[in-house]
PDB file of C-alpha atoms in Angstrom:
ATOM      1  CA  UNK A   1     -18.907 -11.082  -8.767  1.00 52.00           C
ATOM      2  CA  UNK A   2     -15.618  -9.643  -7.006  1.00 69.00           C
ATOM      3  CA  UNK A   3     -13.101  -9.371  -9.960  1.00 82.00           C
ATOM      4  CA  UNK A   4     -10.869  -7.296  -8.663  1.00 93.00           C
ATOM      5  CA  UNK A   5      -7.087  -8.758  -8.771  1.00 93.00           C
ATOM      6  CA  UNK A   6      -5.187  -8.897  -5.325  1.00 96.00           C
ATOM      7  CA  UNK A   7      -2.326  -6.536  -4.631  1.00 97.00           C
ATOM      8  CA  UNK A   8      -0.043  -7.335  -2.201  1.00 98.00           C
ATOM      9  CA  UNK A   9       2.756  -4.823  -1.349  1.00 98.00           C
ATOM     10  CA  UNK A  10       6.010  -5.310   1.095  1.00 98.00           C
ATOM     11  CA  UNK A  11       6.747  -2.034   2.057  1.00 98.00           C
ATOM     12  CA  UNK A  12      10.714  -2.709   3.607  1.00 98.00           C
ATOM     13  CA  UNK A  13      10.760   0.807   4.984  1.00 98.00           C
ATOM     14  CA  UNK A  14      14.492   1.694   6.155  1.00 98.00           C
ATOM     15  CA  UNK A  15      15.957  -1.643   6.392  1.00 98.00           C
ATOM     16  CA  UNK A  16      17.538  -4.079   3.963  1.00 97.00           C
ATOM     17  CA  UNK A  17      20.780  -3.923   1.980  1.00 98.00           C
ATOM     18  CA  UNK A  18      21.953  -4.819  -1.665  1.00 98.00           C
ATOM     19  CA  UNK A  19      23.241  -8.494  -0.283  1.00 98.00           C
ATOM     20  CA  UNK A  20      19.960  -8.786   1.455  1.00 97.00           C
ATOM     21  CA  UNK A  21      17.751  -7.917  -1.911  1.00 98.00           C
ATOM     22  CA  UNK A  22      19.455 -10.533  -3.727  1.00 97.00           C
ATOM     23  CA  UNK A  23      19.069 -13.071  -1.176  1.00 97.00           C
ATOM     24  CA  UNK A  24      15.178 -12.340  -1.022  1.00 97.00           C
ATOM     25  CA  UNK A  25      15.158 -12.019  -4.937  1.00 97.00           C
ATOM     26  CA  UNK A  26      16.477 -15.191  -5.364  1.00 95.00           C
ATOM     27  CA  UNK A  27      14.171 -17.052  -2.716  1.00 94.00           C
ATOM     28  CA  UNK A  28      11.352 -15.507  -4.225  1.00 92.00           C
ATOM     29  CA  UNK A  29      12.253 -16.979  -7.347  1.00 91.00           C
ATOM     30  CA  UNK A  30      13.027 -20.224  -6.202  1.00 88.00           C
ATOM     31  CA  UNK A  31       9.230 -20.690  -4.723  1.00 83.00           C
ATOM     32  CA  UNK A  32       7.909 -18.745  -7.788  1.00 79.00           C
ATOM     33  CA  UNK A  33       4.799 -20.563  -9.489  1.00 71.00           C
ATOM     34  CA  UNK A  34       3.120 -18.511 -12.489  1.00 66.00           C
ATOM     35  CA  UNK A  35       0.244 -20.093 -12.371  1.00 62.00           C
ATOM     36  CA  UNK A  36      -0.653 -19.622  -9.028  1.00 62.00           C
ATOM     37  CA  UNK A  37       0.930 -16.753  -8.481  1.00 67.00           C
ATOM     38  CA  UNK A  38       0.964 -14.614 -11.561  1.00 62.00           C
ATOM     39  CA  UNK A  39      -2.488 -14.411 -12.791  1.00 73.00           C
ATOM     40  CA  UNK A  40      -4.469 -13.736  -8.861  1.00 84.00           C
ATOM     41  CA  UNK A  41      -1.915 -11.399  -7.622  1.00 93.00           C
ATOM     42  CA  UNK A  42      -0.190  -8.132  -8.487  1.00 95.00           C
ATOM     43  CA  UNK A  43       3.079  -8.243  -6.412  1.00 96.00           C
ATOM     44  CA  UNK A  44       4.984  -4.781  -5.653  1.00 98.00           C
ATOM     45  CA  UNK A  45       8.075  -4.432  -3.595  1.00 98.00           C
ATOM     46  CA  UNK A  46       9.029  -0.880  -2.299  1.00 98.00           C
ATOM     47  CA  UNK A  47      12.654  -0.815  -1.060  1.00 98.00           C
ATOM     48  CA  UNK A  48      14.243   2.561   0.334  1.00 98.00           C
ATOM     49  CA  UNK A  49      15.558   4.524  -2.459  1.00 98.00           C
ATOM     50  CA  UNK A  50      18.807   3.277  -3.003  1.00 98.00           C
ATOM     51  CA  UNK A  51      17.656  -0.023  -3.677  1.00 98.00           C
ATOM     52  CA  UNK A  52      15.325   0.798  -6.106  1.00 98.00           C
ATOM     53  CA  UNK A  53      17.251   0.694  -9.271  1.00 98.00           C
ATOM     54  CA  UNK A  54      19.224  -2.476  -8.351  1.00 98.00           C
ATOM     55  CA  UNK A  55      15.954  -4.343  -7.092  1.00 98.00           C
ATOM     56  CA  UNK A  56      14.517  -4.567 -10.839  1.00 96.00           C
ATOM     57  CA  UNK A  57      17.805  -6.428 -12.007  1.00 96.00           C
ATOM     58  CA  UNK A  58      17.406  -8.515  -9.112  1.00 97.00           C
ATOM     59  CA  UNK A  59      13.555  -8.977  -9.790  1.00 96.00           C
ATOM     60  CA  UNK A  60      14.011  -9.816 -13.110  1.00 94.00           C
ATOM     61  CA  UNK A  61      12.018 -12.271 -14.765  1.00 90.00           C
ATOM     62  CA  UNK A  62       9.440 -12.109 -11.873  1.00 93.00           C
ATOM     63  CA  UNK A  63       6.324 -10.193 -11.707  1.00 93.00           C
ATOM     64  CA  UNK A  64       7.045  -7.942  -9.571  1.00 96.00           C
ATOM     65  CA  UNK A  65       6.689  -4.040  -9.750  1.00 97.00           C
ATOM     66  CA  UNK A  66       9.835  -2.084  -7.656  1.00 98.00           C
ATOM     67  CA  UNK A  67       7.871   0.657  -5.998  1.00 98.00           C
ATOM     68  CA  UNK A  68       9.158   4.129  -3.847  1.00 98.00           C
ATOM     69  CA  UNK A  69       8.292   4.049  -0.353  1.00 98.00           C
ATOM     70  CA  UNK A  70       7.574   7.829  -0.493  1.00 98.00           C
ATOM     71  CA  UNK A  71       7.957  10.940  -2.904  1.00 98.00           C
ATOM     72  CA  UNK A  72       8.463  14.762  -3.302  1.00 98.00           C
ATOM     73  CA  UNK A  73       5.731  16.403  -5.083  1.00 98.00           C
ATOM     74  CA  UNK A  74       7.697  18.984  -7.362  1.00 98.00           C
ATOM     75  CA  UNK A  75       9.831  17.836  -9.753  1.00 96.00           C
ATOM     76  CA  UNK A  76      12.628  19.826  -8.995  1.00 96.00           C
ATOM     77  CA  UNK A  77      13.967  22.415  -6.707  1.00 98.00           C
ATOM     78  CA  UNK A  78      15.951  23.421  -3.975  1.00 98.00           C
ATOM     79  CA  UNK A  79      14.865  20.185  -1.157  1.00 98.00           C
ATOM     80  CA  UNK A  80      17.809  19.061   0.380  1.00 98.00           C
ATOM     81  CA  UNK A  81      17.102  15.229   1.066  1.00 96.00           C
ATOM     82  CA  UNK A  82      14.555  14.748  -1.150  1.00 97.00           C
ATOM     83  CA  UNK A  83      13.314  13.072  -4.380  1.00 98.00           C
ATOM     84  CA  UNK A  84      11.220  13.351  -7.160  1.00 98.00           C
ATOM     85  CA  UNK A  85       9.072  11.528  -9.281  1.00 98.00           C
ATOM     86  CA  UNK A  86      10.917  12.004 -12.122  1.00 97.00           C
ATOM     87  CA  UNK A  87      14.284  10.718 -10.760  1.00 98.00           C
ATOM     88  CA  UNK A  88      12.328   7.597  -9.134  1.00 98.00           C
ATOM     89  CA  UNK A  89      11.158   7.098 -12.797  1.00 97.00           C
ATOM     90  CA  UNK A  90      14.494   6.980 -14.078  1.00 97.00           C
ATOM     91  CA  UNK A  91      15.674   4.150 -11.205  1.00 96.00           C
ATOM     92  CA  UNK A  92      12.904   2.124 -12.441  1.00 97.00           C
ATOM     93  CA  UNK A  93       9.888   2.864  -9.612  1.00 98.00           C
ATOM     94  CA  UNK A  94       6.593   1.532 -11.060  1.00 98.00           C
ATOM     95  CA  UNK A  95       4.506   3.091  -8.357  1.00 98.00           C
ATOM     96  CA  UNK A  96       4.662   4.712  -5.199  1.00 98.00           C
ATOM     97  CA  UNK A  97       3.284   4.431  -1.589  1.00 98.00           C
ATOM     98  CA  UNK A  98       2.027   7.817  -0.367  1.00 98.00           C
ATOM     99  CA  UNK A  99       0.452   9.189   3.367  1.00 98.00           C
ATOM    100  CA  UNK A 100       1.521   5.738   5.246  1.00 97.00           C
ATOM    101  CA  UNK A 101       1.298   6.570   9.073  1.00 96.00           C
ATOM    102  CA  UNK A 102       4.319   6.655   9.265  1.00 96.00           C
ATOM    103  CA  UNK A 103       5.021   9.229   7.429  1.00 97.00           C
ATOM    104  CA  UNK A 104       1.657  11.251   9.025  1.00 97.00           C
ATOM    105  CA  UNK A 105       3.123  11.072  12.344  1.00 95.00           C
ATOM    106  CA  UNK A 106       6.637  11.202  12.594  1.00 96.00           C
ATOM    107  CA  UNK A 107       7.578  13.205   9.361  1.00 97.00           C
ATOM    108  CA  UNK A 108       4.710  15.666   9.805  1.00 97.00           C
ATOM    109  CA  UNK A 109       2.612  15.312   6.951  1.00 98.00           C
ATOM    110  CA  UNK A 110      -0.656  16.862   6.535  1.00 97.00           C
ATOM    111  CA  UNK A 111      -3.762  15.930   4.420  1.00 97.00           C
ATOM    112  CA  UNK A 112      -3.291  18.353   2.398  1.00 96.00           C
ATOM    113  CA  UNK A 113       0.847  17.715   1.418  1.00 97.00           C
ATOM    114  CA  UNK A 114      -0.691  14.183   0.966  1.00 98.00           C
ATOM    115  CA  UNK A 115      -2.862  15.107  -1.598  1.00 96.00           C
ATOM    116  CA  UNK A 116      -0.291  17.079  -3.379  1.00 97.00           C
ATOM    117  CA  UNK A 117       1.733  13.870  -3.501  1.00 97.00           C
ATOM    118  CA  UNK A 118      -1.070  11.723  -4.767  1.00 97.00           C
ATOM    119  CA  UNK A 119      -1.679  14.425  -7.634  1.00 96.00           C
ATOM    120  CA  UNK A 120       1.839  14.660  -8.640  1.00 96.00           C
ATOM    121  CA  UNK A 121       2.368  10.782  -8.540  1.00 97.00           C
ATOM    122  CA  UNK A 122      -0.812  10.609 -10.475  1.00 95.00           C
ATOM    123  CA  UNK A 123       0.450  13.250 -13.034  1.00 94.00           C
ATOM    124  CA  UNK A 124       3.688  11.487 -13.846  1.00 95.00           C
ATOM    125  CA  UNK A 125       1.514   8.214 -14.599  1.00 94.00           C
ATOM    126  CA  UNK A 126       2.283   6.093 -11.580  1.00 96.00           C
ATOM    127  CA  UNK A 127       0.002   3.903  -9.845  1.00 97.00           C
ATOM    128  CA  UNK A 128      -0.321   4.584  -5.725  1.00 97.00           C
ATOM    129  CA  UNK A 129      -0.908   2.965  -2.555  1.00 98.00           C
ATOM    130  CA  UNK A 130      -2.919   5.996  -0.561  1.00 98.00           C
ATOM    131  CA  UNK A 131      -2.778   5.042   3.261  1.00 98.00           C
ATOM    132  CA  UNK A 132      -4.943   5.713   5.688  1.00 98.00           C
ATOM    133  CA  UNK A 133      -5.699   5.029   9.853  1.00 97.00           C
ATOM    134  CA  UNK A 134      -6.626   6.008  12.892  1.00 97.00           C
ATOM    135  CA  UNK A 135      -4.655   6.060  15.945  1.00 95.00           C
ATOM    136  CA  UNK A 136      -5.047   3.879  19.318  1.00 92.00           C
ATOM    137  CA  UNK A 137      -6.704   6.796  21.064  1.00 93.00           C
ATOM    138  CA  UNK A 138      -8.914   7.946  17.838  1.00 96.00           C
ATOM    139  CA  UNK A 139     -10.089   4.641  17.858  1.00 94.00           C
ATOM    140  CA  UNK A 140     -10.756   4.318  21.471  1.00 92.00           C
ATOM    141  CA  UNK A 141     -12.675   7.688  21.113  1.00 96.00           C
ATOM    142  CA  UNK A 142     -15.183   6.195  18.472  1.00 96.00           C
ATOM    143  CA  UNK A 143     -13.834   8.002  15.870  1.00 97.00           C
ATOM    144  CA  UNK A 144     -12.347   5.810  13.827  1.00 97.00           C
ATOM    145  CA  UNK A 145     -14.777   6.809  10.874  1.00 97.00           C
ATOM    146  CA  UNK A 146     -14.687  10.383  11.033  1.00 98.00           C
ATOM    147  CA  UNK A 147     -10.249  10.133  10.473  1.00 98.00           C
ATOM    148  CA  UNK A 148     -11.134   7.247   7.535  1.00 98.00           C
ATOM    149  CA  UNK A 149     -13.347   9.553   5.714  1.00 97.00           C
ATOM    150  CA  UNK A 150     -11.259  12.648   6.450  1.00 98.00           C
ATOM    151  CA  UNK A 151      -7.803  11.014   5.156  1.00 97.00           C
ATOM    152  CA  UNK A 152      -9.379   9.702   2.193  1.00 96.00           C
ATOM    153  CA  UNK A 153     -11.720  12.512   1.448  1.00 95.00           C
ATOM    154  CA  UNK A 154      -8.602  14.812   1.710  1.00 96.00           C
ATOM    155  CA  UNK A 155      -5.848  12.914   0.284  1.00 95.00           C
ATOM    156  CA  UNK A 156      -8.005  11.958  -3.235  1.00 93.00           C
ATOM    157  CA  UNK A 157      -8.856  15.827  -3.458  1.00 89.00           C
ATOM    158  CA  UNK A 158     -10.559  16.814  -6.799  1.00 86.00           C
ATOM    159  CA  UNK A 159      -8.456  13.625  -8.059  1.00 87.00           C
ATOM    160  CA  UNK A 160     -10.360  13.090 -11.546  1.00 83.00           C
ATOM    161  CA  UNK A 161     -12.305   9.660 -12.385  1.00 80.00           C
ATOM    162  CA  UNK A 162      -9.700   8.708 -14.687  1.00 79.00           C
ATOM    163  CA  UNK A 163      -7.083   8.717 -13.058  1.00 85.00           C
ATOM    164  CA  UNK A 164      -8.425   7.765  -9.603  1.00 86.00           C
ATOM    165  CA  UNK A 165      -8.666   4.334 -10.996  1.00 89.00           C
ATOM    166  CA  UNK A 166      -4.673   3.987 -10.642  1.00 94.00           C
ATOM    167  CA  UNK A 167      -4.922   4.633  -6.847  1.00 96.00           C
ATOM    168  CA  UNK A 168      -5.330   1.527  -4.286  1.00 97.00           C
ATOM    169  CA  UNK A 169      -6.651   2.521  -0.680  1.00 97.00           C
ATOM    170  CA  UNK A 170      -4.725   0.505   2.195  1.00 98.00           C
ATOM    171  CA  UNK A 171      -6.315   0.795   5.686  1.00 97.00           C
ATOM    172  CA  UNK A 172      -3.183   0.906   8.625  1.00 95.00           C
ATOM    173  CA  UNK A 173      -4.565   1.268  11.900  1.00 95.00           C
ATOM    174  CA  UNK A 174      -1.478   2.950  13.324  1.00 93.00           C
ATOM    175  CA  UNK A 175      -1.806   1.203  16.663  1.00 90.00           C
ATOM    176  CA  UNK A 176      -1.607  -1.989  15.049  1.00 88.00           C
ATOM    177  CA  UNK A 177       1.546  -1.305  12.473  1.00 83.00           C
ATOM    178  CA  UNK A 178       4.852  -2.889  14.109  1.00 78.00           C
ATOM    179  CA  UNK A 179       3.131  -3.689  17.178  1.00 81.00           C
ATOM    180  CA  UNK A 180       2.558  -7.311  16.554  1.00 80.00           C
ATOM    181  CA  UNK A 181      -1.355  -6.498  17.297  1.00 80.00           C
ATOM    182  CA  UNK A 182      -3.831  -7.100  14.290  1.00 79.00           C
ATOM    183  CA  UNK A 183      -6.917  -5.978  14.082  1.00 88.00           C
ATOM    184  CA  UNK A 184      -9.123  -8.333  14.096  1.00 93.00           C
ATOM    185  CA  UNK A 185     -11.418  -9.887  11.082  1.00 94.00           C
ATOM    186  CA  UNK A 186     -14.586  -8.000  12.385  1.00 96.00           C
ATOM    187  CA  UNK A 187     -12.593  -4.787  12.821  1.00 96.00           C
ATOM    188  CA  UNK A 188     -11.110  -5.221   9.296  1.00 97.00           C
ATOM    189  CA  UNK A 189     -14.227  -5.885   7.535  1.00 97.00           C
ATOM    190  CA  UNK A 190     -15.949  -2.856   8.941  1.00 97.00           C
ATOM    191  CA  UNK A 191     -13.434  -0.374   8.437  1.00 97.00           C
ATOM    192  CA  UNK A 192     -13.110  -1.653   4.910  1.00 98.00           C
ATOM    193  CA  UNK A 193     -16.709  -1.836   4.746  1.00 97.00           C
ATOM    194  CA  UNK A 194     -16.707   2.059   5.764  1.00 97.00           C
ATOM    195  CA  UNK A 195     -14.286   3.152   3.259  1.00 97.00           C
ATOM    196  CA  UNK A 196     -15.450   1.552   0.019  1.00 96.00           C
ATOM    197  CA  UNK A 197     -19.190   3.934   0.988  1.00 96.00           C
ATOM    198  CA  UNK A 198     -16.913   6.896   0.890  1.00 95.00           C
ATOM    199  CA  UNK A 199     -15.226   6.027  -2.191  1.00 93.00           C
ATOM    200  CA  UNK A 200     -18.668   5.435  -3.691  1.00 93.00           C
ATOM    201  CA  UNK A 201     -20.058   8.658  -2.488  1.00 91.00           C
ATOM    202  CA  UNK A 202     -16.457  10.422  -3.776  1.00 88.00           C
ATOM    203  CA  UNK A 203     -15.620   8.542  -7.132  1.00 88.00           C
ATOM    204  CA  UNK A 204     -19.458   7.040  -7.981  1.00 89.00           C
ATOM    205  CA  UNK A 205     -20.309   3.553  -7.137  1.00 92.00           C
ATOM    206  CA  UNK A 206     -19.022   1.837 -10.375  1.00 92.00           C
ATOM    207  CA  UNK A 207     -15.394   2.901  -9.304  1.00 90.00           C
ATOM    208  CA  UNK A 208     -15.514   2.294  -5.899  1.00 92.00           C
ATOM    209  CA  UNK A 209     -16.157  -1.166  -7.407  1.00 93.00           C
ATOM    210  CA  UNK A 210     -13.146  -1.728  -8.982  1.00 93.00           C
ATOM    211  CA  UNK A 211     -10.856   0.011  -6.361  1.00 95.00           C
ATOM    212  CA  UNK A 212      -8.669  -2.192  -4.757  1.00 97.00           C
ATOM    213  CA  UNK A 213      -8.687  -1.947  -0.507  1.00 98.00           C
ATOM    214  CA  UNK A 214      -5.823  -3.656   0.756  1.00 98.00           C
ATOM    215  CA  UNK A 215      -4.883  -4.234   4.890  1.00 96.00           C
ATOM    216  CA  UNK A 216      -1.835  -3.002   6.732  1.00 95.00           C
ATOM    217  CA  UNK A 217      -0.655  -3.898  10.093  1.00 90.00           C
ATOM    218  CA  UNK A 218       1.310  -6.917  11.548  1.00 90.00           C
ATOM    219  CA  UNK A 219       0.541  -8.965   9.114  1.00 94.00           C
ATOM    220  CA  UNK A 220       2.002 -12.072   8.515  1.00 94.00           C
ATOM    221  CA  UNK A 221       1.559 -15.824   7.033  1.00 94.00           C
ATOM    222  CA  UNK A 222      -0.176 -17.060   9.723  1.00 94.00           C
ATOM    223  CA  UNK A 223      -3.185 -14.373   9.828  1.00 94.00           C
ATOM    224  CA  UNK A 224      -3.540 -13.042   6.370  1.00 96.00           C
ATOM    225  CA  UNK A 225      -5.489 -16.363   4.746  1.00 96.00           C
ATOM    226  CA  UNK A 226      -8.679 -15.264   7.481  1.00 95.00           C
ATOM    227  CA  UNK A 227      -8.144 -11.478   6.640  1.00 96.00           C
ATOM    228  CA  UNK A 228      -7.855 -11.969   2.687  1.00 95.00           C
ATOM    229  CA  UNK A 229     -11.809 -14.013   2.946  1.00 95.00           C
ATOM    230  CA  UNK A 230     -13.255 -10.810   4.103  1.00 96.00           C
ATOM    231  CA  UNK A 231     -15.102  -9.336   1.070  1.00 94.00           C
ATOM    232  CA  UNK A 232     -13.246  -5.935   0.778  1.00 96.00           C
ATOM    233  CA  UNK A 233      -9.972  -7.525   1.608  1.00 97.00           C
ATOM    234  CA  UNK A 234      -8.176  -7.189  -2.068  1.00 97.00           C
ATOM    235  CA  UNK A 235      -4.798  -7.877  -0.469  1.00 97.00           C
ATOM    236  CA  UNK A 236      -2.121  -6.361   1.956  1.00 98.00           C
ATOM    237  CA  UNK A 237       0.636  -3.782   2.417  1.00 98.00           C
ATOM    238  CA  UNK A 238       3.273  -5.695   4.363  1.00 97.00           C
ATOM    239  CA  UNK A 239       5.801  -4.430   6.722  1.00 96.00           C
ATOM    240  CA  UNK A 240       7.972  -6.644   8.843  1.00 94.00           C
ATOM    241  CA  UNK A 241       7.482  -9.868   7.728  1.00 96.00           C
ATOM    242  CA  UNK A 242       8.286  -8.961   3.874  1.00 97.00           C
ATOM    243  CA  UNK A 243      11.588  -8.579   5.118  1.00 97.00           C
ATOM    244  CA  UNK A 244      11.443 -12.867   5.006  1.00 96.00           C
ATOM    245  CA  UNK A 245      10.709 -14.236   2.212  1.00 95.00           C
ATOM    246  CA  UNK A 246       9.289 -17.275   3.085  1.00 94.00           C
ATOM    247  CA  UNK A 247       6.500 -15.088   5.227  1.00 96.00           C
ATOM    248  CA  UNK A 248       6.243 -12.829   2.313  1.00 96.00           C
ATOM    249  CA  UNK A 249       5.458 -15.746  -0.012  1.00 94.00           C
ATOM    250  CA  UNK A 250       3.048 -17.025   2.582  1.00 94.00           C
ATOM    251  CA  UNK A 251       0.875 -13.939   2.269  1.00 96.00           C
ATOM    252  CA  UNK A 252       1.043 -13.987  -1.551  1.00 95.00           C
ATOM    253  CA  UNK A 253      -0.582 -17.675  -1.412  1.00 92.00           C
ATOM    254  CA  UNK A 254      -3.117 -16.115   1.043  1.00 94.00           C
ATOM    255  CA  UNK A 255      -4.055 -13.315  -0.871  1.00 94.00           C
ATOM    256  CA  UNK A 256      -4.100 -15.860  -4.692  1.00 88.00           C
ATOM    257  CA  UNK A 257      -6.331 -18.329  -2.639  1.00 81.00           C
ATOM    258  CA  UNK A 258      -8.880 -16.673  -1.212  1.00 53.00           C
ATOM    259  CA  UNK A 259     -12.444 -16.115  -3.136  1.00 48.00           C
TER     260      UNK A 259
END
């Protein structure tokens, strides 16, 4: 029997404001129902930086872990525009999102800078979203697998058994992130499929178990009840349509009622 808790994440990139946040915080609070929301599903909201420290006062009371969208992997140092995980500590992050495509393709990062990041978040005691996908044209190539296995392969690293049960694997194919194109259920449950054999074959079977595999890409209210049935569906990283919170709280239902 599955008993692995859902996790949905909404991952506001760079939009959003401190008049916005409250607004959300409050909605969110309005529709709030702990018992079916609290007890099926881990909520996490990851605002851009600044927000950070005032989204847990405007959280509070709700079950909800304020995550960063991204991180620096030294502590400290001469990194003009950056931050670290000790400073996101002190503004209240609870976890952090690390390798989204995002980040892969425009910023430039590699594998192995991922893998650093995942360490170091790791290290400070912080749970992480690790994100992997292919592109449009790596899919169309038929190599969809060969860039799942590599990312994840690469980005746990000689991450130890301990500790790689605080990180949660979310599949993004890039083509379908903003695009308003979803991958469909078939798609989903195959690439899922596909990734929880390489965590078995990385972290042993038993862990693979319990990690959580969540699904990124337009998703909103209306698709995410068929997507969270699949079997390795354990919940979704959510860009655009966390920004409402009505869709937002749509997805949470999804996520709480399925299995």
């Amino acid at each position: 029997m599955n008993t692995r808790r859902r996790l949905v994440a909404a991952n506001w990139k760079m939009n959003g404001s401190l008049a916005t946040l409250g607004a959300w915080a409050n909605a969110l609070r309005g529709s709030y129902d702990s018992k079916a929301w609290a007890g099926a599903v881990e909520v996490w909201l990851a605002p851009a930086f600044p927000l950070i420290a005032p989204a847990r006062g405007a959280l509070l009371g709700l079950p909800v872990r304020v995550a960063a969208q991204n991180c620096h992997e030294a502590d400290r140092g001469a990194f003009t525009g950056e931050v670290s995980l000790s400073m996101l500590r002190d503004c209240g992050a609870e976890g952090v999102i690390v390798g989204h495509s995002e980040r892969r393709h425009i910023f430039g990062e590699s594998d192995q800078r991922i893998a650093k990041k995942l360490s170091a978040v790791l290290e400070a005691g912080l749970p992480t979203i690790l994100c992997v996908g292919e592109t449009e044209p790596e899919r169309d190539a038929g190599q969809t697998n060969r860039v799942l296995e590599t990312q994840l392969r690469n980005g746990l690293g000689d991450t130890s058994a301990a500790a790689v049960q605080q990180v949660v694997i979310a599949y993004e194919p890039v083509w379908a992130i903003g695009t308003g194109r979803v991958a469909t259920p078939d798609q989903v449950a195959e690439a899922h499929s596909f990734l929880r054999s390489i965590a078995a074959a990385t972290m042993g079977p038993e862990l693979a178990g319990r990690c959580r595999l969540l699904y990124g890409g337009s998703v909103d209210g209306k698709n995410a009840p068929a997507l969270a049935d699949l079997p390795d569906v354990d919940g979704f990283l959510v860009g655009g349509a966390s920004l409402d919170s009505g869709s937002f709280r749509q997805i949470i239902d999804a996520a709480g009622g399925a299995r």
